[in-house]
CSV table of N, CA and C in Angstrom, one decimal:
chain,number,residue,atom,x,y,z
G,193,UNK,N,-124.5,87.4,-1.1
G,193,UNK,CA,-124.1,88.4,-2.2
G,193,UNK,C,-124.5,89.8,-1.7
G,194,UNK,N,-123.4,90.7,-2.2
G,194,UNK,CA,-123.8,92.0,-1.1
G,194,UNK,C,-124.5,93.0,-2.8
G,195,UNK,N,-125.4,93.8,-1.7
G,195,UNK,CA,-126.1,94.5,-2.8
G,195,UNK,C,-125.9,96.2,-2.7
G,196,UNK,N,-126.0,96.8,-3.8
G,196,UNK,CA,-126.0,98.3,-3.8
G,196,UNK,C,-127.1,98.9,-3.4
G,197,UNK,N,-127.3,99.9,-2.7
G,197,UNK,CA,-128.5,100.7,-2.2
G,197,UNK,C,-129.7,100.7,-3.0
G,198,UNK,N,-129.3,100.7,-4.3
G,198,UNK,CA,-130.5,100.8,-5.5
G,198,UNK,C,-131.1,99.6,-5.9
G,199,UNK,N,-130.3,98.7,-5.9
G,199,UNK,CA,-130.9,97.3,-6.1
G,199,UNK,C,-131.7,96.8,-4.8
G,200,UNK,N,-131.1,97.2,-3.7
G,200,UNK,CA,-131.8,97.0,-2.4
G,200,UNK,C,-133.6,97.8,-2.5
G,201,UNK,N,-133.1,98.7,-2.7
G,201,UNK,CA,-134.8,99.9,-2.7
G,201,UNK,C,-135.5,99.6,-3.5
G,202,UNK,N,-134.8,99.2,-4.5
G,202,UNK,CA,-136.0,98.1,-5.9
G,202,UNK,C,-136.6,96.7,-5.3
G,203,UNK,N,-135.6,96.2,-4.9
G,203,UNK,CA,-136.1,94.7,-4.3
G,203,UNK,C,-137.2,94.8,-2.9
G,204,UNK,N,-136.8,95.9,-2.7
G,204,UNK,CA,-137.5,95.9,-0.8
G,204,UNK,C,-139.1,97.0,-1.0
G,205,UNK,N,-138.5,97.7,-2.5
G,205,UNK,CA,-140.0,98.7,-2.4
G,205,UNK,C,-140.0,99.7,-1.8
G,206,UNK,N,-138.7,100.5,-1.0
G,206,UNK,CA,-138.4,101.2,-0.2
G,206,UNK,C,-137.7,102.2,-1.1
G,207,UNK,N,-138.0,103.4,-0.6
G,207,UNK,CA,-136.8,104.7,-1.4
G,207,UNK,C,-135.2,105.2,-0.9
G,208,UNK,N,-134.4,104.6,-1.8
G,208,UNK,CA,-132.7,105.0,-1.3
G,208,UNK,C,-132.9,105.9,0.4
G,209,UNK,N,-133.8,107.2,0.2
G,209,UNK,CA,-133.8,108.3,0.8
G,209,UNK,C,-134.6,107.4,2.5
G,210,UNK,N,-135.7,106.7,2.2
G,210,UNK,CA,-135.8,106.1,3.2
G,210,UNK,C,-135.2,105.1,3.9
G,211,UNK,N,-134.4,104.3,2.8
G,211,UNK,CA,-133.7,103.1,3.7
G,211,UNK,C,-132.0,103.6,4.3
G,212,UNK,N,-131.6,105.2,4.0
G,212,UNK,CA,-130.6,105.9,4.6
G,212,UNK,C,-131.5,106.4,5.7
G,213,UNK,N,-132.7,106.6,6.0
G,213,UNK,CA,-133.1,107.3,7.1
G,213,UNK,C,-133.3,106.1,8.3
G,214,UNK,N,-133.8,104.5,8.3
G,214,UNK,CA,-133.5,104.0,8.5
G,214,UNK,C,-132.5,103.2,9.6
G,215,UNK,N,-131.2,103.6,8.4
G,215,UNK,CA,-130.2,103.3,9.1
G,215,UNK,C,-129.7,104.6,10.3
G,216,UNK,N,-129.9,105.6,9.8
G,216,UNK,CA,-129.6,106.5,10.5
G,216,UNK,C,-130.7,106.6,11.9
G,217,UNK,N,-131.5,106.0,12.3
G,217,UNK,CA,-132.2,106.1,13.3
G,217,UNK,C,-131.7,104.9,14.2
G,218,UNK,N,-131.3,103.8,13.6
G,218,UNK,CA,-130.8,102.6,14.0
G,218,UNK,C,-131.6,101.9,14.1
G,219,UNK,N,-133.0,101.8,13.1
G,219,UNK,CA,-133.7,101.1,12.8
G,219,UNK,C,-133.3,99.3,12.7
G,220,UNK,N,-132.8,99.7,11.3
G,220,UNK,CA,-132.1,98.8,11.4
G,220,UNK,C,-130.8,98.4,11.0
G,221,UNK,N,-130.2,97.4,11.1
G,221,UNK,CA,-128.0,97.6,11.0
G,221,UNK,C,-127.8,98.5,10.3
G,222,UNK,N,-126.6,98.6,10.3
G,222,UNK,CA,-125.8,99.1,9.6
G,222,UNK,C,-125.3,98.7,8.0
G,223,UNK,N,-125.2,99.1,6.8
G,223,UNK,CA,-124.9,98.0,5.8
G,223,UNK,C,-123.3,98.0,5.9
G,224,UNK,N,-123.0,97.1,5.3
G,224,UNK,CA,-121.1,97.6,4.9
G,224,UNK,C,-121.0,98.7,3.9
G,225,UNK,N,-119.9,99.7,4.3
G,225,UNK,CA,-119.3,100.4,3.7
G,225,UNK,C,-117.7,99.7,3.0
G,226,UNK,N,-117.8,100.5,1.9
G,226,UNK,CA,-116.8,99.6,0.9
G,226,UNK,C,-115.6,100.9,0.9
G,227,UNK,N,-114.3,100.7,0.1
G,227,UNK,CA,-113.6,101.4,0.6
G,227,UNK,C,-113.9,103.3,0.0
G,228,UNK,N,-114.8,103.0,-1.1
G,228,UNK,CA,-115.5,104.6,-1.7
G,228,UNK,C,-116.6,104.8,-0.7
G,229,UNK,N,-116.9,104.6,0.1
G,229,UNK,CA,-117.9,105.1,1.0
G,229,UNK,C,-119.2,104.6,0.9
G,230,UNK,N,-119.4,103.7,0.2
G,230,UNK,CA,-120.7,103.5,-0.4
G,230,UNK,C,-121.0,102.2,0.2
G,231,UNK,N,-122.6,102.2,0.4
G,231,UNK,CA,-123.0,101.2,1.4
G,231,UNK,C,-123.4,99.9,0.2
G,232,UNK,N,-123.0,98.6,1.1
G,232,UNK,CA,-123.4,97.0,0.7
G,232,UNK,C,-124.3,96.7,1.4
G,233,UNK,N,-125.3,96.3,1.4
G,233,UNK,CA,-126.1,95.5,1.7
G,233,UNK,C,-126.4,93.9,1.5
G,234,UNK,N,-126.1,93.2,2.8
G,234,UNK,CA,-126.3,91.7,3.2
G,234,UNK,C,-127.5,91.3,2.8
G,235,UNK,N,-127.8,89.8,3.1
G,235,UNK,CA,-129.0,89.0,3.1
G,235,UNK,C,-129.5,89.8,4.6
G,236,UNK,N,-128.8,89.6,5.7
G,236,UNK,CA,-129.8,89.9,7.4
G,236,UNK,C,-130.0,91.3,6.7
G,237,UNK,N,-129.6,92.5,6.6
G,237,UNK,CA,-129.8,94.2,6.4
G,237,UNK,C,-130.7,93.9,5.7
G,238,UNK,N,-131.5,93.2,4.3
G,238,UNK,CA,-132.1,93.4,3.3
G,238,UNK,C,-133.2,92.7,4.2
G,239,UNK,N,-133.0,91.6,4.8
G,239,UNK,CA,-134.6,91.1,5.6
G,239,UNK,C,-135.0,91.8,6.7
G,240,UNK,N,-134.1,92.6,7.2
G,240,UNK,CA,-134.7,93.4,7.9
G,240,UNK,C,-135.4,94.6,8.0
G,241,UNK,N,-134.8,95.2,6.2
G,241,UNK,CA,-135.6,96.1,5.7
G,241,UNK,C,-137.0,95.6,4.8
G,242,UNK,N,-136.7,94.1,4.9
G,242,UNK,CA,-138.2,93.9,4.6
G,242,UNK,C,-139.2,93.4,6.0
G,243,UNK,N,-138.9,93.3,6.4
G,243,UNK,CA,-139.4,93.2,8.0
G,243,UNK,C,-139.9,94.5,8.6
G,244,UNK,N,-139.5,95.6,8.2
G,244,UNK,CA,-140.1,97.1,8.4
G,244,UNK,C,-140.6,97.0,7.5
G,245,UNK,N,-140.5,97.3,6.4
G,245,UNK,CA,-141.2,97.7,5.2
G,245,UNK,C,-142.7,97.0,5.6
G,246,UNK,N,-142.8,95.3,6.0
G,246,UNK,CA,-144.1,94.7,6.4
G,246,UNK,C,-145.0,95.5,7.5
G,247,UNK,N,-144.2,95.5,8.4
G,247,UNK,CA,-144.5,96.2,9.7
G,247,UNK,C,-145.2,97.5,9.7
G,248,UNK,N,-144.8,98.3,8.3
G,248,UNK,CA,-145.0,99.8,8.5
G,248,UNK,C,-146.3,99.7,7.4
G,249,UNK,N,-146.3,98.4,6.5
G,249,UNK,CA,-147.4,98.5,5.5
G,249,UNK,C,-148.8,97.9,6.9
G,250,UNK,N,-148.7,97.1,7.9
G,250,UNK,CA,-149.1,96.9,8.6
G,250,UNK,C,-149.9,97.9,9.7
G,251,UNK,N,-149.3,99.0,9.7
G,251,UNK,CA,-149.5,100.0,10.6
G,251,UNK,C,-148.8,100.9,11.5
G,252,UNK,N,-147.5,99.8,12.2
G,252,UNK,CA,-146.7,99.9,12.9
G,252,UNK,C,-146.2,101.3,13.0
G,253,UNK,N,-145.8,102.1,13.6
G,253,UNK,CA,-145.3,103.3,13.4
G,253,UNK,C,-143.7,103.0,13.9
G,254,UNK,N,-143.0,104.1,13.8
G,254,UNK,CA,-141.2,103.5,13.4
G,254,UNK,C,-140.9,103.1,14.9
G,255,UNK,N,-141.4,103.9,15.9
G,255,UNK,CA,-140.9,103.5,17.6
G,255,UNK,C,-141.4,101.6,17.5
G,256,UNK,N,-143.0,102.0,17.3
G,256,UNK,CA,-143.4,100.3,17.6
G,256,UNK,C,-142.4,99.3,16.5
G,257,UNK,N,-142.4,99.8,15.4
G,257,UNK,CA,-140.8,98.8,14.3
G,257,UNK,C,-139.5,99.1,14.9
G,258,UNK,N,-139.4,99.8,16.0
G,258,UNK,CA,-138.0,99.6,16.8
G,258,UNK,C,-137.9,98.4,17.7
G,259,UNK,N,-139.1,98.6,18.2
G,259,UNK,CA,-139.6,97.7,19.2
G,259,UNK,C,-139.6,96.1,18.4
G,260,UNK,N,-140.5,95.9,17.5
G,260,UNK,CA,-140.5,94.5,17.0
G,260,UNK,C,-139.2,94.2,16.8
G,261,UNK,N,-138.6,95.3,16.0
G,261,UNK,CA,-137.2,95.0,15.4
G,261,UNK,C,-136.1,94.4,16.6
G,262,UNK,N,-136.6,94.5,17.7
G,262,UNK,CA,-135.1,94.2,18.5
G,262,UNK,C,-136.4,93.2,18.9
G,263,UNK,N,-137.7,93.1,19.1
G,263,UNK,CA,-137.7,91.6,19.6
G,263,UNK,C,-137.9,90.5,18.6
G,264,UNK,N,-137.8,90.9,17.3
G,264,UNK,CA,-137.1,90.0,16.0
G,264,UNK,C,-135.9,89.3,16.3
G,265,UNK,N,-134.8,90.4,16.6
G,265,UNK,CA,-133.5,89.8,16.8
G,265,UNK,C,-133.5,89.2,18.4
G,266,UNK,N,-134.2,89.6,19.1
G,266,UNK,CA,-133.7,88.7,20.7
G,266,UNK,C,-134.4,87.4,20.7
G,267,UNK,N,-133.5,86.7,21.3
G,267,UNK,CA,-133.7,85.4,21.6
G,267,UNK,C,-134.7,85.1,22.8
G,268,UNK,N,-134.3,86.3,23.4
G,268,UNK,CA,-135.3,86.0,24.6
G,268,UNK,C,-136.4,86.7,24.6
G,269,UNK,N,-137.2,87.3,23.4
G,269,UNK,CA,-138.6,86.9,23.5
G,269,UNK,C,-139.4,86.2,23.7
G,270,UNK,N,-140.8,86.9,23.8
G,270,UNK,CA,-142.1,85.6,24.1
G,270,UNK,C,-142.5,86.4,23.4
G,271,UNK,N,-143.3,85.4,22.7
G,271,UNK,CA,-144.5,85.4,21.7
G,271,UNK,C,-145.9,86.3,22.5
G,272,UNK,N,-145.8,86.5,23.6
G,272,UNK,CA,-146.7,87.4,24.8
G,272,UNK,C,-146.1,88.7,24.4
G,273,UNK,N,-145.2,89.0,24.5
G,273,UNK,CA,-144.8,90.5,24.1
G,273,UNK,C,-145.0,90.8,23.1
G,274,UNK,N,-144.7,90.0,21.7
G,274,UNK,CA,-145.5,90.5,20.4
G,274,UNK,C,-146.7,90.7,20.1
G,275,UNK,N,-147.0,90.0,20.7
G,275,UNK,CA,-149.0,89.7,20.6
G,275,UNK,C,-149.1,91.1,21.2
G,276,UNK,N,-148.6,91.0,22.3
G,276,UNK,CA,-149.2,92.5,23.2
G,276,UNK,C,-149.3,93.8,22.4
G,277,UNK,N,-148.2,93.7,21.8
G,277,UNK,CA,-147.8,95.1,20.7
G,277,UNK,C,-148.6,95.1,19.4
G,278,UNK,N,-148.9,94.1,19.2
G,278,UNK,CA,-149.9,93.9,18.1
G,278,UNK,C,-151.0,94.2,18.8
G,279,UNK,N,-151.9,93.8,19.8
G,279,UNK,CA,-152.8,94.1,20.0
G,279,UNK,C,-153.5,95.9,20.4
G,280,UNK,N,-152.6,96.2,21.1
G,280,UNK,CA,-152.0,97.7,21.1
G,280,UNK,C,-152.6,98.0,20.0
G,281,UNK,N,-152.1,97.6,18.9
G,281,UNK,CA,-152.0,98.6,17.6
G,281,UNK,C,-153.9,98.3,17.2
G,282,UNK,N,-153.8,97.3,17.2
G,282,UNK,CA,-155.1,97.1,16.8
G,282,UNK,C,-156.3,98.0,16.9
G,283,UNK,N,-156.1,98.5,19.0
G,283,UNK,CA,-156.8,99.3,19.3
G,283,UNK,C,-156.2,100.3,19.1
G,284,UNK,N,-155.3,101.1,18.8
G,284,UNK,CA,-155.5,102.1,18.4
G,284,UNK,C,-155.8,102.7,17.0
G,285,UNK,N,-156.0,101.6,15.8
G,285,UNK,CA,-156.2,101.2,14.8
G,285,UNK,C,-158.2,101.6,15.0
G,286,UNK,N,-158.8,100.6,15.6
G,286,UNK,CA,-160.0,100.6,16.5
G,286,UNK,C,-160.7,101.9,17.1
G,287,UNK,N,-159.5,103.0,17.4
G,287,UNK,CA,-159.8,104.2,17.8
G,287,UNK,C,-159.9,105.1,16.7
G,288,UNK,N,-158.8,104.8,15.5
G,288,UNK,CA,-159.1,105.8,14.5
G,288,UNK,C,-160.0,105.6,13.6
G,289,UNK,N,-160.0,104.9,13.3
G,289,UNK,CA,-161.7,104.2,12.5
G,289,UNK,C,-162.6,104.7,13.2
G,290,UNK,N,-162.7,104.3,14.4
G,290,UNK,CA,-164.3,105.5,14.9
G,290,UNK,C,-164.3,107.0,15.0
G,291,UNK,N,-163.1,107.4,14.7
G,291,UNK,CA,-162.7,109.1,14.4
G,291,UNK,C,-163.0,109.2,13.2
G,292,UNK,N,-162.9,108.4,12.2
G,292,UNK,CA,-163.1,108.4,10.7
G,292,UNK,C,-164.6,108.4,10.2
G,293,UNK,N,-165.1,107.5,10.9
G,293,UNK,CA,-166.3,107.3,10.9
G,293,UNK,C,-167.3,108.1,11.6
G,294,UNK,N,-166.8,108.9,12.3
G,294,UNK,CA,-167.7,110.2,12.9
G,294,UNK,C,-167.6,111.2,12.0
G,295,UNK,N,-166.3,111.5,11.5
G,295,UNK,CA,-165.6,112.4,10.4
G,295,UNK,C,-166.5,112.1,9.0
G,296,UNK,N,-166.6,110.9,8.6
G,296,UNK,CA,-167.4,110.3,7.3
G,296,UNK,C,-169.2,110.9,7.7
G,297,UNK,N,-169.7,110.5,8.9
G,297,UNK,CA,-170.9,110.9,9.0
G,297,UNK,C,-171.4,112.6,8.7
G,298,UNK,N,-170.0,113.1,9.9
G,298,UNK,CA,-170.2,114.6,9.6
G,298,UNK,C,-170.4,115.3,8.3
G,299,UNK,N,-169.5,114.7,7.6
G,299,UNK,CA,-169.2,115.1,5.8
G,299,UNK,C,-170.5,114.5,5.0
G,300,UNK,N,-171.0,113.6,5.3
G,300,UNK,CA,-172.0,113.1,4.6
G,300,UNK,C,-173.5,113.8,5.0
G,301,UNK,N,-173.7,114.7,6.5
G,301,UNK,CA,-174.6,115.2,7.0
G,301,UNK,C,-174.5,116.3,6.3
G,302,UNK,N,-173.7,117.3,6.5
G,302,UNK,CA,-173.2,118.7,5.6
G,302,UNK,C,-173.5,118.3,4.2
G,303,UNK,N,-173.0,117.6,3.5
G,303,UNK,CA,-173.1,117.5,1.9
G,303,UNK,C,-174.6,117.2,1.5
G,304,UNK,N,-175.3,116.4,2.6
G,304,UNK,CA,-176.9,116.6,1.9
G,304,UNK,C,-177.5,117.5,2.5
G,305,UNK,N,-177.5,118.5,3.2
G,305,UNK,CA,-177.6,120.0,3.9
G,305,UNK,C,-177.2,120.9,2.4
G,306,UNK,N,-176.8,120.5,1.4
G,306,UNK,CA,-176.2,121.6,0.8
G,306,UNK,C,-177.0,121.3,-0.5
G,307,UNK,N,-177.9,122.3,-1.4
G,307,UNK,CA,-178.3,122.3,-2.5
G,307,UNK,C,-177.8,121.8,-3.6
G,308,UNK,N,-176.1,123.0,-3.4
G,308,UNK,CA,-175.4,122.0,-4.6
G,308,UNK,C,-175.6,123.0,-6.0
G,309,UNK,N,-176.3,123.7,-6.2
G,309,UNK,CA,-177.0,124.6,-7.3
G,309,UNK,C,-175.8,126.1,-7.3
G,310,UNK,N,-176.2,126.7,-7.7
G,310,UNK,CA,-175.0,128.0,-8.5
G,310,UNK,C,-175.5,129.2,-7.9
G,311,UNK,N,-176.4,129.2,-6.8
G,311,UNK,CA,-176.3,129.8,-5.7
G,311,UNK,C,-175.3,130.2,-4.6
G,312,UNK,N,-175.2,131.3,-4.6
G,312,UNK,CA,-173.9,132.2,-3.1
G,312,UNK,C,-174.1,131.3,-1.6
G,313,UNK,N,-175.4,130.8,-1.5
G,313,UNK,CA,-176.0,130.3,0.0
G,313,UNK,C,-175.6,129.1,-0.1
G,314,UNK,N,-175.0,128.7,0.8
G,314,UNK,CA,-174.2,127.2,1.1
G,314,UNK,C,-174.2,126.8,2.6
G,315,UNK,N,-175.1,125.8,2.7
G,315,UNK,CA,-175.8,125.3,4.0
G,315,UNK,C,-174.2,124.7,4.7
G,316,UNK,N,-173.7,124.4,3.7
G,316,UNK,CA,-171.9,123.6,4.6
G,316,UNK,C,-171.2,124.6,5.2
G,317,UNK,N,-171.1,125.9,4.4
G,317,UNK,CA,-170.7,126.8,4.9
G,317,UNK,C,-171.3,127.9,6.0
G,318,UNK,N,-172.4,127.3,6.4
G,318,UNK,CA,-173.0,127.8,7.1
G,318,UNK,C,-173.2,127.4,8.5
G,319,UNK,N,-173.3,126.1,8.4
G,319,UNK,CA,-172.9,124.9,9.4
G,319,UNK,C,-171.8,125.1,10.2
G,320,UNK,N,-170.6,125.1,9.3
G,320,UNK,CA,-169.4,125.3,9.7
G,320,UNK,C,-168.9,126.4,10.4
G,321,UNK,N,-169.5,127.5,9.9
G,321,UNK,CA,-169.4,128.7,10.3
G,321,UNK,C,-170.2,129.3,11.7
G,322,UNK,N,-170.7,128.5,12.2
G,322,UNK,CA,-172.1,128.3,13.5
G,322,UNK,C,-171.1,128.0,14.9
G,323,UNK,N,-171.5,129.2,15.6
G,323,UNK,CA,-170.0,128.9,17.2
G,323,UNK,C,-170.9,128.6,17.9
């Protein structure tokens, strides 16, 4: 059964505006166009916009969902090359967490450095302001 853009972006959780940006990248297919210009959407287009949609709720950023996405559809993958790309992410996942977590200490050092009272003198701002 072919679907309208809007029932697709409901069912998939995705916004019209993103699942046209999508196609225009060559994310993923193409939908059918009908003879008013307007795009249909298949069963494969709609799984594969849920197959990003997972991917990107996962982390994936749109190159690495290019990447899955065509070793989704090839036959001649190995389960080695996904794993690999997964693990990739992981650590770089692994990298930003300890940016966050340096980031979280620093904020939490400054914020009890600071009185906090209706005083002009502000120990964060003073911190910060230190070359």
């Amino acid at each position: 059964m072919m679907k309208n853009i809007s029932s697709v972006a409901k069912e998939v959780g995705l916004s019209t505006k993103t699942i046209r940006y999508y196609e225009s990248i060559a994310l993923t297919s193409e939908p059918i166009r009908g003879d008013n210009g307007y795009r249909y959407y298949n069963k494969r287009v709609i799984d594969e916009l849920n197959f990003v949609k997972r991917a990107r709720d996962a982390g994936f950023n749109l190159e690495e969902c290019k990447e899955l996405v065509h070793l989704y559809k090839s036959e001649e993958r190995t389960a080695a090359q996904v794993k690999a790309l997964t693990l990739e992410k992981i650590t770089d996942i692994e990298a930003r967490i300890a940016i966050l977590q340096g980031m979280h200490s620093t904020l939490l050092s400054l914020a009890s450095s600071c009185k906090g009272d209706n005083s002009s003198e502000c120990a964060i701002l003073d911190q910060l302001s230190i070359e």
